[in-house]
Short mmCIF file of C-alpha atoms and ligand atoms in Angstrom, two decimals:
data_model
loop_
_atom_site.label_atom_id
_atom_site.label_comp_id
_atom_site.label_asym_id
_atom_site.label_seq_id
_atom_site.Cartn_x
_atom_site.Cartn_y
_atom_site.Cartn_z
CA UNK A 1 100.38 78.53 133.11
CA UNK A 2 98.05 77.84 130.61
CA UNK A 3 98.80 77.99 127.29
CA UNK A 4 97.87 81.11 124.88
CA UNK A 5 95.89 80.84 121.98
CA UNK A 6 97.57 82.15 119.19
CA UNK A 7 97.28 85.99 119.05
CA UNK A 8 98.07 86.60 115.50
CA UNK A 9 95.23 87.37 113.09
CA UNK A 10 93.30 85.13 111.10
CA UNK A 11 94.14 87.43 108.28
CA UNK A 12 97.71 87.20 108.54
CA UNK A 13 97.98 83.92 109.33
CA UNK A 14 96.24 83.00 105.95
CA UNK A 15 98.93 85.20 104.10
CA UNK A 16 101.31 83.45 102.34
CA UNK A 17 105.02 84.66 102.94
CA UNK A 18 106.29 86.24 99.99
CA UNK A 19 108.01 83.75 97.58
CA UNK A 20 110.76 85.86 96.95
CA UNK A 21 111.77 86.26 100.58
CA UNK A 22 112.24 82.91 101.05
CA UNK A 23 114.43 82.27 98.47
CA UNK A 24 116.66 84.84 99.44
CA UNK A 25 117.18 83.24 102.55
CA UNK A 26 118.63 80.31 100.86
CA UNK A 27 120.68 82.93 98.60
CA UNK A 28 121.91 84.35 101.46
CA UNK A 29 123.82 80.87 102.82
CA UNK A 30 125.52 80.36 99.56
CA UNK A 31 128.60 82.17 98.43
CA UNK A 32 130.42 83.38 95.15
CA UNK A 33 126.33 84.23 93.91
CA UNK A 34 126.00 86.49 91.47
CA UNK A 35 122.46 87.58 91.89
CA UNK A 36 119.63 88.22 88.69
CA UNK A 37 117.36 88.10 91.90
CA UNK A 38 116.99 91.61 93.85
CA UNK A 39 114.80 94.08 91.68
CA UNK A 40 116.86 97.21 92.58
CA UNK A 41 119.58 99.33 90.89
CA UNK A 42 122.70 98.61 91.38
CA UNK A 43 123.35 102.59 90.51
CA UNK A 44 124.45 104.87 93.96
CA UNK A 45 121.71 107.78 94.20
CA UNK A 46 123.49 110.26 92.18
CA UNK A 47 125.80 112.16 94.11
CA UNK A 48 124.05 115.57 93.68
CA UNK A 49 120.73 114.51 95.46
CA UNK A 50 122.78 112.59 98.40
CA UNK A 51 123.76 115.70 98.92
CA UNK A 52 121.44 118.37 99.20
CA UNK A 53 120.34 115.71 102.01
CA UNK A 54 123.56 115.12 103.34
CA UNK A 55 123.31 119.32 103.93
CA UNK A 56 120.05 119.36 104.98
CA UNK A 57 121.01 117.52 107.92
CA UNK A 58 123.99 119.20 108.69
CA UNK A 59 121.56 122.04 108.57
CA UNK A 60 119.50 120.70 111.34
CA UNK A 61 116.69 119.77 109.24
CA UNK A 62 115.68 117.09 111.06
CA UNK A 63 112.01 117.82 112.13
CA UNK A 64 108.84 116.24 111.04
CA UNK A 65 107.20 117.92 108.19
CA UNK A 66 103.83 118.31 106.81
CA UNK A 67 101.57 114.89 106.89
CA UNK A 68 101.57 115.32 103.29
CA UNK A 69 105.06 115.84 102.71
CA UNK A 70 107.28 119.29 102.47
CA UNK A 71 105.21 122.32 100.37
CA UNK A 72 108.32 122.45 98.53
CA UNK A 73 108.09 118.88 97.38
CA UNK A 74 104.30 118.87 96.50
CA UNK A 75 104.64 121.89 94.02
CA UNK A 76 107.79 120.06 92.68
CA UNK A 77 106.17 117.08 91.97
CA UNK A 78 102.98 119.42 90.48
CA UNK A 79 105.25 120.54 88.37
CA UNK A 80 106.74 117.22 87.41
CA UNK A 81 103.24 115.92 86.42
CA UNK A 82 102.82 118.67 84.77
CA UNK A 83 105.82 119.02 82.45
CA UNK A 84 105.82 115.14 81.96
CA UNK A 85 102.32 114.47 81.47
CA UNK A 86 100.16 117.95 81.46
CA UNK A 87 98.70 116.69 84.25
CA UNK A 88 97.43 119.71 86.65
CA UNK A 89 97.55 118.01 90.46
CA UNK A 90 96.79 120.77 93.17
CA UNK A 91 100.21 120.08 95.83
CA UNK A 92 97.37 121.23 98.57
CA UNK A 93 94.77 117.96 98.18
CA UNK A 94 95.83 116.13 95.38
CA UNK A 95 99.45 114.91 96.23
CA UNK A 96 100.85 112.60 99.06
CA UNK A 97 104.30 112.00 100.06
CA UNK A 98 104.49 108.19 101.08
CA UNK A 99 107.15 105.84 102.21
CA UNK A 100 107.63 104.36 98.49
CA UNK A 101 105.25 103.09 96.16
CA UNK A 102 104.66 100.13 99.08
CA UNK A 103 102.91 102.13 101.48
CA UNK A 104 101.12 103.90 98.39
CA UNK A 105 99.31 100.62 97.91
CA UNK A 106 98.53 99.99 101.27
CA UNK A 107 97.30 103.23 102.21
CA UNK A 108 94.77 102.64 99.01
CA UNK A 109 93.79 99.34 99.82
CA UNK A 110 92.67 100.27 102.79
CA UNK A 111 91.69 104.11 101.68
CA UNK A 112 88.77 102.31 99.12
CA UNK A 113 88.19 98.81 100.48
CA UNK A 114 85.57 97.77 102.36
CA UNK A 115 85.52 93.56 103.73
CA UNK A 116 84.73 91.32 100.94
CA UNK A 117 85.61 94.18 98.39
CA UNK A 118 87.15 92.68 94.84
CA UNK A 119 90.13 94.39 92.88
CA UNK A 120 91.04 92.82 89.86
CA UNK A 121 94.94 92.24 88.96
CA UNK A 122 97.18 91.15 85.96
CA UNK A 123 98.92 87.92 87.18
CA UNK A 124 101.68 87.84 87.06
CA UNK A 125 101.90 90.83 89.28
CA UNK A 126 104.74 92.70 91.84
CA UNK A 127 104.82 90.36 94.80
CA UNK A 128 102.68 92.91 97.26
CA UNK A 129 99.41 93.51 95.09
CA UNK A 130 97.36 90.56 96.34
CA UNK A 131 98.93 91.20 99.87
CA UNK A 132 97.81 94.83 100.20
CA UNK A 133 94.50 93.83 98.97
CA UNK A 134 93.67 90.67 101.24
CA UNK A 135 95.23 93.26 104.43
CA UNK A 136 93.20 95.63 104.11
CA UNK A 137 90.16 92.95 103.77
CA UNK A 138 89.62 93.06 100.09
CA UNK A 139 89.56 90.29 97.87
CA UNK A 140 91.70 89.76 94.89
CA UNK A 141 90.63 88.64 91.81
CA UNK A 142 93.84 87.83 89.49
CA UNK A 143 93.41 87.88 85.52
CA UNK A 144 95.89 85.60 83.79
CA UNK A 145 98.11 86.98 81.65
CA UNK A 146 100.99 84.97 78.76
CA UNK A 147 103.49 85.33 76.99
CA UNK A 148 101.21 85.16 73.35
CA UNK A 149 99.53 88.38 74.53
CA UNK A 150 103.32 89.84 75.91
CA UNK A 151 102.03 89.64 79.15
CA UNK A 152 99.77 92.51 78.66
CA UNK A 153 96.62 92.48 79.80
CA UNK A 154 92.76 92.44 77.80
CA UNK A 155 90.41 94.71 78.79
CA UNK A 156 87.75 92.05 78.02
CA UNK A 157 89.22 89.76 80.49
CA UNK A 158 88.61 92.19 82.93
CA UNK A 159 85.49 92.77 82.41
CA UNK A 160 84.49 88.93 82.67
CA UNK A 161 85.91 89.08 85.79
CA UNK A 162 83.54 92.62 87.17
CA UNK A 163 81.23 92.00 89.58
CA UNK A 164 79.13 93.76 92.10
CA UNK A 165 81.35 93.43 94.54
CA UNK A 166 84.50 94.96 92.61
CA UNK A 167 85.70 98.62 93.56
CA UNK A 168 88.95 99.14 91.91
CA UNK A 169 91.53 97.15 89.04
CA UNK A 170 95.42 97.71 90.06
CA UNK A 171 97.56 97.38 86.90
CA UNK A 172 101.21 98.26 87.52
CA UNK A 173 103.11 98.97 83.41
CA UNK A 174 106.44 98.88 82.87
CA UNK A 175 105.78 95.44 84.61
CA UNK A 176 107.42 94.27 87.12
CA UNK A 177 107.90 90.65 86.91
CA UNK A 178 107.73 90.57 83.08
CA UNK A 179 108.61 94.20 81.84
CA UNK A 180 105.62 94.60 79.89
CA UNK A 181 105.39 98.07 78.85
CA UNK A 182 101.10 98.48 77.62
CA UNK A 183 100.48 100.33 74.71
CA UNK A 184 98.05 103.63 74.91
CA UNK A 185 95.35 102.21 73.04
CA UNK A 186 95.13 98.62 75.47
CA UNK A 187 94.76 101.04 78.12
CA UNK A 188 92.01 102.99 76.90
CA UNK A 189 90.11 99.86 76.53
CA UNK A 190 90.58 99.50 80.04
CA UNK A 191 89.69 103.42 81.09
CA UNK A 192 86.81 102.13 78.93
CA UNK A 193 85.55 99.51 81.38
CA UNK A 194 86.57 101.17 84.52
CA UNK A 195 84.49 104.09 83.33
CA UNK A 196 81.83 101.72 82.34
CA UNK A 197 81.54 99.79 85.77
CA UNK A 198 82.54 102.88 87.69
CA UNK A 199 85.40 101.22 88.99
CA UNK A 200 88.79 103.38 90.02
CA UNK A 201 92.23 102.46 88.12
CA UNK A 202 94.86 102.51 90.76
CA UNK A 203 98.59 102.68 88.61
CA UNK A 204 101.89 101.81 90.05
CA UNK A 205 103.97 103.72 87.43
CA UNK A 206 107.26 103.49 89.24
CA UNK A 207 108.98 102.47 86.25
CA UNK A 208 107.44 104.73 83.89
CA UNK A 209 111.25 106.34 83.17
CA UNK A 210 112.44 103.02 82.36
CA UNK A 211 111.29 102.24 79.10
CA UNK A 212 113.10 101.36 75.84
CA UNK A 213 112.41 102.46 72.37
CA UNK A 214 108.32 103.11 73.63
CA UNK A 215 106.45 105.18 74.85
CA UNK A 216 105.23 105.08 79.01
CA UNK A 217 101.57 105.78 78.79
CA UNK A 218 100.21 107.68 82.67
CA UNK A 219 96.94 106.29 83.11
CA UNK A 220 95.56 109.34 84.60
CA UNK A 221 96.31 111.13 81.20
CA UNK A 222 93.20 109.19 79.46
CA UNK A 223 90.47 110.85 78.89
CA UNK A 224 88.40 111.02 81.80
CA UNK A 225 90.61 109.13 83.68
CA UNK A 226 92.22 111.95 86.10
CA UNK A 227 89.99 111.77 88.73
CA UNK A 228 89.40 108.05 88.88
CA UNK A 229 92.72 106.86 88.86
CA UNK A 230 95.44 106.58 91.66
CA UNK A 231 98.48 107.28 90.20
CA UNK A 232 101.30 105.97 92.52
CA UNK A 233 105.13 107.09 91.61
CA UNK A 234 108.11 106.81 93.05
CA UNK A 235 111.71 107.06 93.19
CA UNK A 236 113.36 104.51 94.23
CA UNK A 237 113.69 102.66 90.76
CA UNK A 238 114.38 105.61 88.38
CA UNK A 239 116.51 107.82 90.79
CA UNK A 240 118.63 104.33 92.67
CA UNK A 241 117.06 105.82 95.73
CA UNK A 242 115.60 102.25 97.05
CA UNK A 243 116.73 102.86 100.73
CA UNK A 244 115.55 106.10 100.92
CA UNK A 245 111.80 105.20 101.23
CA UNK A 246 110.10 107.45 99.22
CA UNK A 247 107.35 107.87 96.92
CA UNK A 248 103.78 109.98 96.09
CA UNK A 249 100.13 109.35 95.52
CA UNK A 250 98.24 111.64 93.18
CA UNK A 251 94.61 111.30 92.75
CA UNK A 252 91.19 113.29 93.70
CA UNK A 253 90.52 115.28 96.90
CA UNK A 254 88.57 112.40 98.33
CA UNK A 255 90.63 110.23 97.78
CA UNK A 256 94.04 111.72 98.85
CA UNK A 257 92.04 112.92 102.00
CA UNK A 258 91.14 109.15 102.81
CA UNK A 259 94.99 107.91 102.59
CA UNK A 260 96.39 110.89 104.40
CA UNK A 261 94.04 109.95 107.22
CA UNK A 262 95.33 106.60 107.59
CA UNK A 263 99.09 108.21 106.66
CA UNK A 264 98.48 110.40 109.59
CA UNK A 265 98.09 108.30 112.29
CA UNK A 266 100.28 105.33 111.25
CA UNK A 267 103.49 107.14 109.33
CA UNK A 268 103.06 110.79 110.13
CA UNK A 269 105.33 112.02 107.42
CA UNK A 270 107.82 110.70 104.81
CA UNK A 271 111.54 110.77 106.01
CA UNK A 272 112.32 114.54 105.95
CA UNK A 273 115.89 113.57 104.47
CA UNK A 274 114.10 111.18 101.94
CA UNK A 275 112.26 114.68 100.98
CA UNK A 276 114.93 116.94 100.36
CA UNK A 277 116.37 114.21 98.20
CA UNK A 278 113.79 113.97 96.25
CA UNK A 279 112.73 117.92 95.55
CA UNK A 280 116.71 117.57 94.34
CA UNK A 281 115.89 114.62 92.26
CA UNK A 282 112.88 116.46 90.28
CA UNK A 283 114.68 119.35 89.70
CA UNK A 284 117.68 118.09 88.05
CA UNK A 285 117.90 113.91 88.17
CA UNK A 286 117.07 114.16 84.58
CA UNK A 287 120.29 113.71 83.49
CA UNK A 288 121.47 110.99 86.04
CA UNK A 289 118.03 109.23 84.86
CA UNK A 290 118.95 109.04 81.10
CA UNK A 291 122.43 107.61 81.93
CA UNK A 292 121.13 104.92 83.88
CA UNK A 293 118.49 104.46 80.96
CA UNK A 294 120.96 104.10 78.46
CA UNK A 295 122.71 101.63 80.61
CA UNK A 296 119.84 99.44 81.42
CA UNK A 297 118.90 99.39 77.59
CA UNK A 298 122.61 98.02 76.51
CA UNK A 299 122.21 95.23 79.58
CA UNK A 300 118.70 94.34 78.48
CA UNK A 301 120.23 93.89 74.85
CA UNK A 302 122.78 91.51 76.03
CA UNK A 303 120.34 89.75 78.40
CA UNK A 304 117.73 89.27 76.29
CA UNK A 305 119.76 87.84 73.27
CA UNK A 306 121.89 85.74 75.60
CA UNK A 307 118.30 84.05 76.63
CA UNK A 308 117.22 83.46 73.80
CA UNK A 309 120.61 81.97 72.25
CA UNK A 310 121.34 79.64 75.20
CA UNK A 311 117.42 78.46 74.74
CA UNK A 312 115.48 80.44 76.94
CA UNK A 313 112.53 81.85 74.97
CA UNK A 314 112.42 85.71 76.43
CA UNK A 315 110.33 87.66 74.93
CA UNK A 316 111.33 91.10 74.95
CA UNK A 317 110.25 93.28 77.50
CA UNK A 318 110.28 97.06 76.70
CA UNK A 319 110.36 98.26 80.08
CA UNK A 320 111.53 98.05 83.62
CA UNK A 321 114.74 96.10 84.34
CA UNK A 322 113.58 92.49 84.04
CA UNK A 323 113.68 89.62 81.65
CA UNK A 324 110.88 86.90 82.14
CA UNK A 325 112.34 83.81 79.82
CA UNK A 326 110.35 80.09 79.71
CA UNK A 327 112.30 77.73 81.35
CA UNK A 328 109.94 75.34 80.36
CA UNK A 329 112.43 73.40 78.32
CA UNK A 330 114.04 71.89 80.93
CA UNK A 331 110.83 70.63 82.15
CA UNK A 332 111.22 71.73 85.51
CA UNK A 333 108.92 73.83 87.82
CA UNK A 334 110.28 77.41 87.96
CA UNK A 335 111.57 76.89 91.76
CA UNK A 336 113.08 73.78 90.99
CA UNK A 337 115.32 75.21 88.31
CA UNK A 338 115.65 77.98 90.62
CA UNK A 339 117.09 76.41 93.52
CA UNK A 340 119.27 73.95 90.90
CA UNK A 341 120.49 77.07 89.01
CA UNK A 342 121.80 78.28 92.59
CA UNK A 343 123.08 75.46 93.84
CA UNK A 344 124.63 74.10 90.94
CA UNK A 345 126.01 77.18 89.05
CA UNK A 346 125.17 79.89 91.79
CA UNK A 347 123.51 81.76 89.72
CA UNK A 348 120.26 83.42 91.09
CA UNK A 349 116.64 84.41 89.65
CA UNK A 350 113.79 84.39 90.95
CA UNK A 351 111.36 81.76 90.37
CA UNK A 352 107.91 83.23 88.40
CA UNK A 353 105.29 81.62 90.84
CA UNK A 354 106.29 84.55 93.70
CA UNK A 355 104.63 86.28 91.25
CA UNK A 356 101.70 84.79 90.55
CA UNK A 357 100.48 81.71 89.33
CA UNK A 358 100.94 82.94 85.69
CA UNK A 359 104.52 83.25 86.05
CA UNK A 360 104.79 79.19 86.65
CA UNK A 361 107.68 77.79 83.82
CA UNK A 362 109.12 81.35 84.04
CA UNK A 363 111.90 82.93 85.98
CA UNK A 364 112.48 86.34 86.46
CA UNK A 365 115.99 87.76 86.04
CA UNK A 366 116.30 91.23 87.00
CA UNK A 367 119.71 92.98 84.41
CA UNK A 368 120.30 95.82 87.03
CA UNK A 369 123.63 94.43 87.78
CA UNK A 370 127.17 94.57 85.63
CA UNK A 371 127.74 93.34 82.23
CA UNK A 372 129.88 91.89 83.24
CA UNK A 373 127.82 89.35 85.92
CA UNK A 374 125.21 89.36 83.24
CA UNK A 375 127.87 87.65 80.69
CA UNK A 376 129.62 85.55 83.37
CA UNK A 377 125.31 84.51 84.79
CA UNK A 378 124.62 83.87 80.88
CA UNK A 379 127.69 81.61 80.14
CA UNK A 380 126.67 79.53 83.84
CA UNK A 381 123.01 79.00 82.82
CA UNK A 382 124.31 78.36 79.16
CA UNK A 383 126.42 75.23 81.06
CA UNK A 384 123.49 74.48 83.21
CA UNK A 385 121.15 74.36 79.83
CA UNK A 386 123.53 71.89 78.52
CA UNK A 387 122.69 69.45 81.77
CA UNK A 388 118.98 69.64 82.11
CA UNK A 389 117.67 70.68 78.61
CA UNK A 390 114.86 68.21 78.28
CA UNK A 391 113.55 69.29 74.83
C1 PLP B 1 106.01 97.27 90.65
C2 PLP B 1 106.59 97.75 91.95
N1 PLP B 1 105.85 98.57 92.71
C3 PLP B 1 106.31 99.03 93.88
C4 PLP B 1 107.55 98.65 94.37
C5 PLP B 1 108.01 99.20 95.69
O1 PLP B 1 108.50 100.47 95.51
P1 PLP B 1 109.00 101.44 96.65
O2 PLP B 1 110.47 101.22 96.82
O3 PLP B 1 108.69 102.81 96.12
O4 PLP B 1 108.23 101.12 97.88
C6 PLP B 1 108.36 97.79 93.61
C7 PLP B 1 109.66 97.35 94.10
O5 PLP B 1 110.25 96.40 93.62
C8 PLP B 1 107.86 97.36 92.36
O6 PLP B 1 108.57 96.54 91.58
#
């Protein structure tokens, strides 16, 4: 027989496997862990929305729906926008149900991009940015970020990067590695040169209900800005609905037309169950929401402060559920404190490279998890610290 050439693409191929991934793997092998590493809630869905799709399905509602997701949940979710941001989205055009923010950004990626098309990105950035972008044949170009600026990005380095070839910038505040919340003004500089370069904004907003003591700015609600921006929302963060796949794109006609043709023929529909739970969600999570909030704010409190006492400089991120501290005292690389901190002390994070090369002498440690493994993670890496502090 002879033997096959290799049959995957060149494109994926050239991808790199995501960092975090990996070192999960090596999590996984090791016991007693307690884990700063998975960026999910460690929150059940609140009872009340399991529920209503726990009933759904004893009702027999187990059909396909709509390619753009249940009537009933686009005219929710107007609502939503509307109430939380007086944004007026039309549920027939300007909405799409997706599997989570993740297919969100692929279906845009590949909605907009044409091959050798640029999108500019804050780096460090949520592992899949780059990914969606090189898949669907786009290039990305990444803008560094620090800690000086608190991780935010300029609108000036963006615009050094714009060039013929660029169609879109993705920005994605509350931040996810870094928790970087941007303030309004920041981001009209960058409506500013999006509108001067005619360039579309595409926003990952899923944390925008996790913020503490500010302010989440929707990009779509700067002037102008409605119609050239994807705004991509979800629920798994907000809601602890990870697992049940679901999310929304809200944007133009034209554009939401593009993505539900690709939707369409490779999805079909959002999980029916995942939309019952979420019409449930909108119309009276509120309440579960500001719990978790509160929680997440007295966790970031103690994680932050513990950083920064043991010697981690963390500066302090206003949103999300992630701290990003310098580990650059131990003069280390970020994986190889990593994969010491684990072995060692069995304490995971997640080294700041997965994230981009910004994040290198960073890790990021994600506080959805018990005070009480925060405390017990804190006094390990305080121990550790005491080993390997270089400076
Ligand atoms: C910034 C960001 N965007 C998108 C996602 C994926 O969200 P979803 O569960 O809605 O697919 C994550 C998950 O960690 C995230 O951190």
């Amino acid at each position: 027989m002879p033997k096959y050439r290799s049959l995957t693409s060149q494109r994926v191929n050239q991808l790199a496997p995501s960092g975090i991934r990996k070192f999960f793997d090596l999590l996984a092998s090791i016991e007693g862990v307690i884990s700063l590493g998975v960026g999910e809630p460690d929150f059940a869905t609140p009872w009340h929305i399991s529920e209503q799709a726990i009933h759904s399905l004893e009702k027999g509602n187990t059909k396909y729906t709509s390619n753009s997701g249940m009537p009933e949940l686009r005219q929710e979710l107007s609502r939503y926008l509307k109430d939380n941001y007086n944004l007026a989205y039309d549920p027939d055009g300007e909405l799409l149900i997706t599997v989570g923010v993740s297919e969100g950004l692929d279906l845009v990626m590949r909605a907009i991009l044409d091959q050798g098309d640029e999108v500019i990105i804050p780096d460090p950035c949520y592992v899949s940015y780059g990914s969606c972008v090189t898949l669907a044949g786009g290039t990305p170009v990444m803008v560094p970020t620090n800690q000086e600026n608190n991780f935010e990005v300029s609108a000036a380095d963006i615009e050094a990067r714009v060039t013929d070839k660029t169609k879109a910038i993705l920005i994605g505040y509350p931040a996810n590695p870094t928790g970087a919340v941007m303030p309004r003004n920041k981001l009209q500089q960058i409506a500013e040169v999006a509108q001067r370069h005619q360039l579309l904004v595409i926003s990952d907003e899923i944390y925008a209900k996790l913020v503490y003591g500010v302010e989440h700015t929707c990009f779509a609600t700067l002037p102008g800005m409605k119609e050239n921006t994807v705004l991509l929302g979800g629920f798994s963060k907000a809601y602890a609905m990870t697992g049940w796949r679901i999310g929304y794109a809200a944007s133009s006609r034209d554009i939401i037309a593009a993505m539900t043709k690709i939707h369409q023929y490779t999805i079909m529909c959002a999980p029916t169950m995942a939309q019952v739970a979420a019409i449930e969600a909108l119309r009276t999570g509120e309440p579960s929401v500001l719990e978790m909030v509160e929680d997440y704010n007295r966790r970031r409190q103690v994680i932050v402060k513990g950083l920064n006492d043991i010697g981690l400089p963390c500066f302090e991120p206003k949103g999300a559920f992630y701290a990003f501290p310098s580990i650059k005292v131990t003069g280390m690389t970020s994986e190889e404190f990593s994969e010491k901190l684990l072995v060692e002390e069995k304490v995971a994070v997640v080294p700041g490279p997965a994230f981009g090369q910004c994040g290198e002498g960073y890790v990021r440690c994600c506080y959805a998890t018990s005070l009480a493994d925060i405390e017990e993670a804190l006094s390990r890496m305080k121990r550790f610290l005491a080993r390997h502090k270089k400076v």
